[in-house]
Coordinates of C-alpha atoms in Angstrom, one line a residue:
M681 CA 5.2 11.9 -24.5
A682 CA 7.8 13.3 -22.2
D683 CA 9.0 11.1 -19.3
I684 CA 7.9 12.2 -15.8
R685 CA 9.8 10.7 -12.9
A686 CA 8.4 9.7 -9.6
P687 CA 9.1 12.2 -6.8
F688 CA 10.7 9.6 -4.5
P689 CA 13.5 7.1 -4.7
W690 CA 12.5 3.5 -5.3
F691 CA 14.7 0.4 -4.9
G692 CA 14.3 -1.9 -8.0
G693 CA 12.7 0.8 -10.2
K694 CA 12.7 0.1 -13.9
S695 CA 13.1 3.6 -15.4
R696 CA 16.2 2.6 -17.3
A697 CA 14.3 -0.4 -18.8
A698 CA 11.2 1.5 -19.8
R699 CA 12.3 2.0 -23.4
I700 CA 13.1 -1.7 -23.8
I701 CA 9.8 -2.7 -22.3
W702 CA 7.6 -0.4 -24.4
E703 CA 9.4 -1.5 -27.6
R704 CA 8.2 -5.0 -26.9
L705 CA 4.7 -4.2 -25.6
G706 CA 3.9 -1.6 -28.3
D707 CA 1.0 0.8 -28.0
V708 CA -1.3 -1.6 -26.4
P709 CA -4.9 -0.5 -25.7
N710 CA -4.8 -1.9 -22.2
Y711 CA -1.9 -1.9 -19.8
V712 CA -1.7 -3.6 -16.4
E713 CA 1.1 -3.2 -13.8
P714 CA 0.4 -5.5 -10.8
F715 CA 3.5 -4.3 -8.8
G716 CA 3.2 -0.6 -9.1
G717 CA 5.9 0.9 -6.9
S718 CA 7.3 4.1 -8.5
L719 CA 5.3 3.5 -11.7
A720 CA 8.6 4.1 -13.6
V721 CA 7.5 2.2 -16.7
L722 CA 4.0 3.6 -16.9
L723 CA 5.5 7.2 -16.5
G724 CA 7.9 6.4 -19.3
R725 CA 5.3 5.4 -21.8
P726 CA 6.2 7.0 -25.1
T727 CA 2.6 7.0 -26.5
P728 CA -0.6 8.5 -25.2
A729 CA -2.2 6.7 -22.2
R730 CA -5.2 4.5 -22.9
V731 CA -6.8 2.0 -20.4
E732 CA -4.3 1.6 -17.6
T733 CA -4.5 -0.3 -14.3
V734 CA -1.8 -0.4 -11.6
N735 CA -1.8 -2.2 -8.2
E736 CA 0.4 -1.9 -5.2
L737 CA 0.2 -4.0 -2.0
N738 CA 1.8 -1.3 0.1
P739 CA -1.2 1.0 1.1
Y740 CA 1.1 4.0 1.6
V741 CA 2.4 3.8 -1.9
A742 CA -1.0 3.3 -3.4
N743 CA -2.4 6.1 -1.3
F744 CA 0.3 8.5 -2.6
W745 CA -0.7 7.9 -6.2
R746 CA -4.4 8.1 -5.5
A747 CA -4.1 11.3 -3.5
L748 CA -1.7 12.9 -6.0
A749 CA -4.2 12.3 -8.8
A750 CA -7.0 13.9 -6.9
D751 CA -5.4 16.7 -4.8
P752 CA -1.8 17.5 -5.9
A753 CA -1.9 20.8 -4.1
G754 CA -2.8 19.2 -0.8
V755 CA -0.1 16.5 -1.1
A756 CA 2.5 19.1 -2.0
A757 CA 1.6 21.2 1.0
A758 CA 1.9 18.2 3.3
A759 CA 5.2 17.2 1.8
D760 CA 6.7 20.7 2.0
W761 CA 8.7 20.3 5.2
P762 CA 12.5 20.5 5.9
V763 CA 14.6 17.5 6.9
N764 CA 14.1 17.0 10.7
E765 CA 15.2 13.8 12.5
A766 CA 12.7 14.2 15.3
D767 CA 9.8 14.7 12.9
L768 CA 11.0 11.8 10.7
H769 CA 10.7 9.3 13.5
A770 CA 7.6 10.8 15.1
R771 CA 5.8 10.7 11.7
H772 CA 7.1 7.3 10.9
R773 CA 5.7 6.0 14.3
W774 CA 2.3 7.7 13.6
L775 CA 2.1 6.4 10.1
V776 CA 2.8 2.8 11.1
N777 CA 0.0 2.9 13.6
Q778 CA -2.7 3.9 11.1
A779 CA -4.4 0.5 10.9
D780 CA -7.8 2.0 10.0
F781 CA -6.3 3.8 7.1
R782 CA -4.7 0.6 5.7
E783 CA -8.0 -1.3 5.9
R784 CA -9.9 1.6 4.2
M785 CA -7.3 1.7 1.4
R786 CA -7.8 -2.0 0.7
A787 CA -11.6 -1.9 0.9
D788 CA -12.5 1.4 -0.7
P789 CA -11.2 2.3 -4.2
Q790 CA -12.2 5.9 -3.7
Y791 CA -10.5 6.5 -0.4
F792 CA -7.3 8.4 0.0
D793 CA -5.6 10.6 2.7
V794 CA -3.7 13.7 1.6
R795 CA -1.7 14.2 4.8
I796 CA -0.6 10.6 4.9
A797 CA 0.5 10.9 1.2
G798 CA 2.5 14.0 1.8
W799 CA 4.1 12.8 5.0
W800 CA 4.9 9.4 3.4
V801 CA 6.7 10.9 0.4
W802 CA 8.5 13.5 2.6
G803 CA 9.8 10.7 4.8
V804 CA 10.8 8.2 2.1
C805 CA 13.0 10.8 0.5
Q806 CA 15.2 10.9 3.5
W807 CA 14.9 7.4 4.9
I808 CA 18.0 5.2 4.5
G809 CA 17.5 1.8 3.0
S810 CA 14.2 -0.2 3.3
G811 CA 11.6 -0.3 6.0
W812 CA 9.9 3.1 5.8
C813 CA 6.3 2.5 7.0
T814 CA 6.6 -1.2 6.3
P815 CA 6.1 -3.5 9.4
P816 CA 7.1 -7.0 8.2
E817 CA 3.9 -8.7 9.3
W818 CA 1.9 -6.9 6.5
L819 CA 3.7 -9.0 3.8
T820 CA 3.3 -12.5 5.2
R821 CA 2.1 -15.1 2.8
E822 CA -0.9 -15.9 5.0
N823 CA -2.0 -12.2 4.9
R824 CA -1.5 -12.0 1.1
R825 CA -3.6 -15.2 0.6
R826 CA -6.3 -13.8 2.9
L827 CA -6.5 -10.6 1.0
A828 CA -6.5 -12.4 -2.4
V829 CA -9.5 -14.5 -1.2
T830 CA -11.6 -12.1 0.8
Q831 CA -10.9 -8.7 -0.7
K832 CA -12.8 -7.6 -3.8
R833 CA -11.1 -5.3 -6.2
P834 CA -12.9 -2.3 -7.7
N835 CA -14.8 -2.9 -11.0
L836 CA -12.2 -2.7 -13.7
N837 CA -14.2 -4.3 -16.5
S838 CA -14.4 -2.9 -20.0
G839 CA -17.0 -0.2 -20.3
S840 CA -16.9 0.8 -16.7
G841 CA -16.9 4.4 -15.8
G842 CA -14.2 3.6 -13.2
T843 CA -14.0 4.4 -9.6
G844 CA -10.4 5.5 -8.9
V845 CA -10.0 8.5 -6.7
H846 CA -12.9 10.8 -7.5
A847 CA -14.2 11.0 -4.0
R848 CA -14.1 14.4 -2.3
R849 CA -11.2 15.0 0.1
L850 CA -11.8 13.4 3.5
R851 CA -11.4 15.2 6.8
Q852 CA -8.0 14.7 8.4
Q853 CA -7.5 14.0 12.1
L854 CA -4.5 15.3 14.0
P855 CA -2.0 12.6 14.8
D856 CA -1.8 11.4 18.4
L857 CA 1.7 12.5 19.6
S858 CA 1.1 11.8 23.3
G859 CA 3.1 8.6 23.4
D860 CA 4.5 5.6 21.4
S861 CA 2.3 2.8 22.9
G862 CA 1.3 0.4 20.2
A863 CA 4.3 1.0 18.0
V864 CA 5.1 -2.1 15.9
G865 CA 7.9 -3.3 13.8
R866 CA 11.6 -4.0 14.2
G867 CA 14.8 -2.0 14.3
I868 CA 14.0 1.7 14.3
H869 CA 10.3 0.9 14.2
A870 CA 10.3 -0.2 17.9
S871 CA 10.3 2.4 20.7
G872 CA 13.4 2.7 22.8
L873 CA 15.9 1.6 20.2
V874 CA 18.7 3.6 18.7
R875 CA 17.5 5.5 15.6
K876 CA 19.4 6.1 12.4
L877 CA 20.1 9.5 11.1
P878 CA 18.0 10.7 8.1
D879 CA 19.9 10.4 4.8
L880 CA 22.1 13.5 4.7
A881 CA 24.5 12.4 1.9
G882 CA 22.2 13.2 -1.0
A883 CA 22.3 11.5 -4.4
H884 CA 24.4 12.3 -7.5
G885 CA 25.8 15.4 -5.8
S886 CA 22.5 16.9 -4.8
A887 CA 21.5 18.0 -1.3
G888 CA 18.7 15.5 -1.1
R889 CA 16.4 13.1 -2.9
G890 CA 13.0 13.4 -4.5
V891 CA 11.0 16.3 -3.1
L892 CA 13.9 17.2 -0.9
A893 CA 16.5 17.4 -3.7
S894 CA 18.3 20.7 -4.4
G895 CA 16.7 22.7 -7.1
V896 CA 13.2 21.6 -6.2
D897 CA 11.9 24.7 -4.4
S898 CA 8.3 24.5 -3.5
S899 CA 8.1 28.3 -2.9
Q900 CA 9.0 28.7 -6.6
G901 CA 6.4 26.2 -7.8
G902 CA 8.9 23.3 -8.2
V903 CA 7.1 20.6 -6.3
M904 CA 3.7 21.9 -7.2
E905 CA 4.5 22.0 -10.9
W906 CA 5.9 18.5 -10.7
F907 CA 2.8 17.2 -8.9
L908 CA 0.5 18.9 -11.4
R909 CA 2.2 17.1 -14.3
L910 CA 1.9 13.8 -12.5
R911 CA -1.8 14.4 -11.9
A912 CA -2.4 15.0 -15.6
R913 CA -0.6 11.8 -16.4
L914 CA -2.4 9.8 -13.8
R915 CA -5.9 11.0 -14.7
P916 CA -6.8 7.8 -16.6
V917 CA -5.0 5.4 -14.3
R918 CA -6.9 3.1 -11.9
V919 CA -4.9 2.5 -8.7
C920 CA -5.7 -0.7 -6.8
C921 CA -4.3 -1.7 -3.4
G922 CA -4.0 -5.4 -2.6
D923 CA -2.7 -8.7 -3.9
W924 CA -1.2 -8.7 -7.4
S925 CA -3.4 -11.6 -8.7
R926 CA -6.5 -9.5 -8.4
V927 CA -5.6 -7.4 -11.5
V928 CA -4.5 -10.2 -13.9
T929 CA -7.9 -11.8 -14.3
P930 CA -9.5 -11.9 -17.7
A931 CA -11.9 -9.2 -16.8
V932 CA -9.1 -6.7 -16.2
T933 CA -6.9 -7.9 -19.1
T934 CA -8.1 -9.7 -22.2
G935 CA -11.7 -8.8 -21.5
I936 CA -10.7 -5.2 -22.4
G937 CA -8.6 -6.2 -25.4
L938 CA -4.9 -6.7 -26.3
T939 CA -3.2 -6.2 -23.0
G940 CA 0.4 -5.5 -22.0
V941 CA 1.3 -6.8 -18.5
L942 CA 4.4 -5.7 -16.7
L943 CA 5.4 -8.2 -13.9
D944 CA 8.0 -6.8 -11.6
P945 CA 7.7 -8.8 -8.4
P946 CA 10.2 -8.8 -5.5
Y947 CA 13.3 -10.8 -6.3
A948 CA 12.9 -14.6 -5.7
D949 CA 15.2 -16.7 -3.4
T950 CA 16.7 -18.0 -6.6
A951 CA 18.0 -14.5 -7.6
N952 CA 21.1 -14.8 -5.3
R953 CA 20.4 -11.4 -3.8
E954 CA 21.0 -10.1 -0.3
P955 CA 18.6 -12.1 2.0
N956 CA 17.5 -9.0 4.0
I957 CA 16.3 -6.9 1.0
Y958 CA 12.7 -8.1 1.4
A959 CA 10.8 -9.9 4.1
A960 CA 11.7 -13.6 3.9
D961 CA 8.2 -14.7 2.9
S962 CA 8.0 -12.3 0.0
L963 CA 10.9 -14.2 -1.8
T964 CA 8.3 -16.8 -2.9
V965 CA 6.0 -14.3 -4.7
A966 CA 8.1 -14.3 -7.8
H967 CA 7.6 -18.0 -8.2
D968 CA 3.8 -17.6 -8.2
V969 CA 4.2 -14.7 -10.7
R970 CA 6.4 -16.8 -13.0
A971 CA 3.8 -19.7 -12.9
W972 CA 1.1 -17.3 -14.0
A973 CA 3.3 -15.9 -16.8
V974 CA 4.1 -19.3 -18.1
A975 CA 0.4 -20.5 -17.9
N976 CA -0.7 -17.4 -19.9
G977 CA 2.3 -16.8 -22.1
D978 CA 0.8 -18.4 -25.2
N979 CA -2.3 -16.2 -25.2
P980 CA -2.0 -13.9 -28.3
Q981 CA -4.0 -11.2 -26.4
L982 CA -1.4 -10.9 -23.7
R983 CA 2.0 -9.3 -24.1
I984 CA 3.8 -10.1 -20.9
A985 CA 7.1 -8.7 -19.6
L986 CA 8.6 -10.5 -16.5
C987 CA 11.4 -8.8 -14.7
G988 CA 14.0 -10.7 -12.7
Y989 CA 17.7 -11.6 -12.4
E990 CA 20.0 -13.8 -14.4
G991 CA 19.2 -17.4 -13.5
E992 CA 16.1 -16.4 -11.4
H993 CA 13.5 -17.8 -13.8
E994 CA 13.5 -20.7 -16.2
M995 CA 11.2 -19.7 -19.0
P996 CA 10.0 -21.6 -22.1
P997 CA 12.3 -21.2 -25.2
S998 CA 9.6 -19.3 -27.0
W999 CA 10.1 -16.4 -24.6
E1000 CA 12.7 -13.7 -25.4
C1001 CA 15.3 -12.9 -22.7
V1002 CA 16.7 -9.3 -22.8
A1003 CA 19.6 -8.2 -20.6
W1004 CA 19.8 -4.6 -19.4
K1005 CA 21.8 -2.7 -16.8
S1006 CA 20.3 -0.8 -13.9
Q1007 CA 21.8 1.9 -11.8
G1008 CA 22.5 -0.4 -8.9
G1009 CA 20.8 -0.6 -5.6
Y1010 CA 21.6 0.0 -1.9
G1011 CA 24.7 -2.1 -2.3
S1012 CA 26.2 0.0 -5.1
Q1013 CA 28.5 1.7 -2.6
G1014 CA 31.1 0.0 -0.4
S1015 CA 31.6 -3.6 -1.4
G1016 CA 30.4 -2.9 -5.0
R1017 CA 28.0 -5.9 -5.0
G1018 CA 25.2 -3.5 -6.2
R1019 CA 27.2 -2.6 -9.2
D1020 CA 27.8 -6.2 -10.1
N1021 CA 24.1 -7.0 -9.6
A1022 CA 23.2 -4.2 -11.9
A1023 CA 24.5 -6.1 -14.9
R1024 CA 22.4 -9.2 -14.0
E1025 CA 19.0 -7.6 -14.7
R1026 CA 16.9 -9.6 -17.2
I1027 CA 13.4 -9.2 -18.7
W1028 CA 11.6 -12.1 -20.3
F1029 CA 9.0 -11.3 -23.0
S1030 CA 6.2 -13.6 -24.0
P1031 CA 5.7 -14.8 -27.6
A1032 CA 3.0 -12.2 -28.4
C1033 CA 5.4 -9.4 -27.6
L1034 CA 6.8 -7.4 -30.5
R1035 CA 10.2 -8.4 -31.8
L1036 CA 12.7 -5.9 -33.1
Q1037 CA 13.3 -6.4 -36.8
L1038 CA 17.0 -6.2 -37.6
S1039 CA 18.5 -6.0 -41.1
L1040 CA 22.0 -7.3 -41.9
F1041 CA 23.3 -3.7 -41.5
D1042 CA 21.7 -3.1 -38.1
K1043 CA 23.6 -3.4 -34.9
Q1044 CA 22.0 -5.4 -32.1
P1045 CA 20.0 -3.1 -29.7
A1046 CA 21.9 -2.1 -26.6
G1047 CA 21.1 -4.4 -23.8
A1048 CA 19.6 -7.2 -25.9
A1049 CA 20.6 -10.8 -25.1
S1050 CA 22.6 -12.6 -27.7

């Protein structure tokens, strides 16, 4: 299958590691990705899709994938807008204030909003750094625990017809642009503060990123064609929105059969990364993820891949550690720390994962740990 990339930039994406991960997971009949993000690994699957479940805590990201699978034309129409600083901040403020939308995304597995999906992807493609539509209070440990306890996930058990995004398109309400009362967040999220320019530098020599990149002309079918290909790929994928632990239960994993699980949590405090990359409380999520991986690592029905940094996780000796090199993150310019960090990427594979068989005449695979 040909790779399809996400139509937006994503810090920490694993597109360059997709080949390594699928070599170890193999053509598993069931695949689970609790930290969805840009779905770079899922989109890079080299074999036909089977049962696939992804989860994303951020309701705007989850909504984008749901809406794209159900109504790519509507999402493309909403995303088709030029770079405009005033619109960027007005839409950001309006999107942040959609509390009812966020609750519906977490409660209803069939709900999605096409306009929010289009505006979100349009904005994230020109936003500099992190923080687009992400007030920090959403990610507190207390809120994650509350969601994990009180929120029921959709039925993902074997034999279910699925729920996904089959609901008809919901009516959209015009945004309230009368004022900025109720705006929440910090930095440019708060009213009255100095705002940053949209990203005007582009990436890799282009005039923009994602749906705003040069060469992607919606009037010539560029964005629409891209979104239609993504819809075809996402058709069998179930998109959940909530705490990661809700999609790693036996009913979602081994209850269906041999399962590949990709764990790509936010970097832990032990990763020695810049402390302001994620909300401070999210730095502990990776420790919980590691504990689950270790507790379930000897299950022959689970092929687990845990992503992290050199020295971030201490895993049992039965796990295979593979080094790979990413493109670098927000710090890849200037001081060059991002370039240095790119060489510290690691993936730990559980004992049930496939091991590459090397003969005496084979070279060690690129990126493999010695």
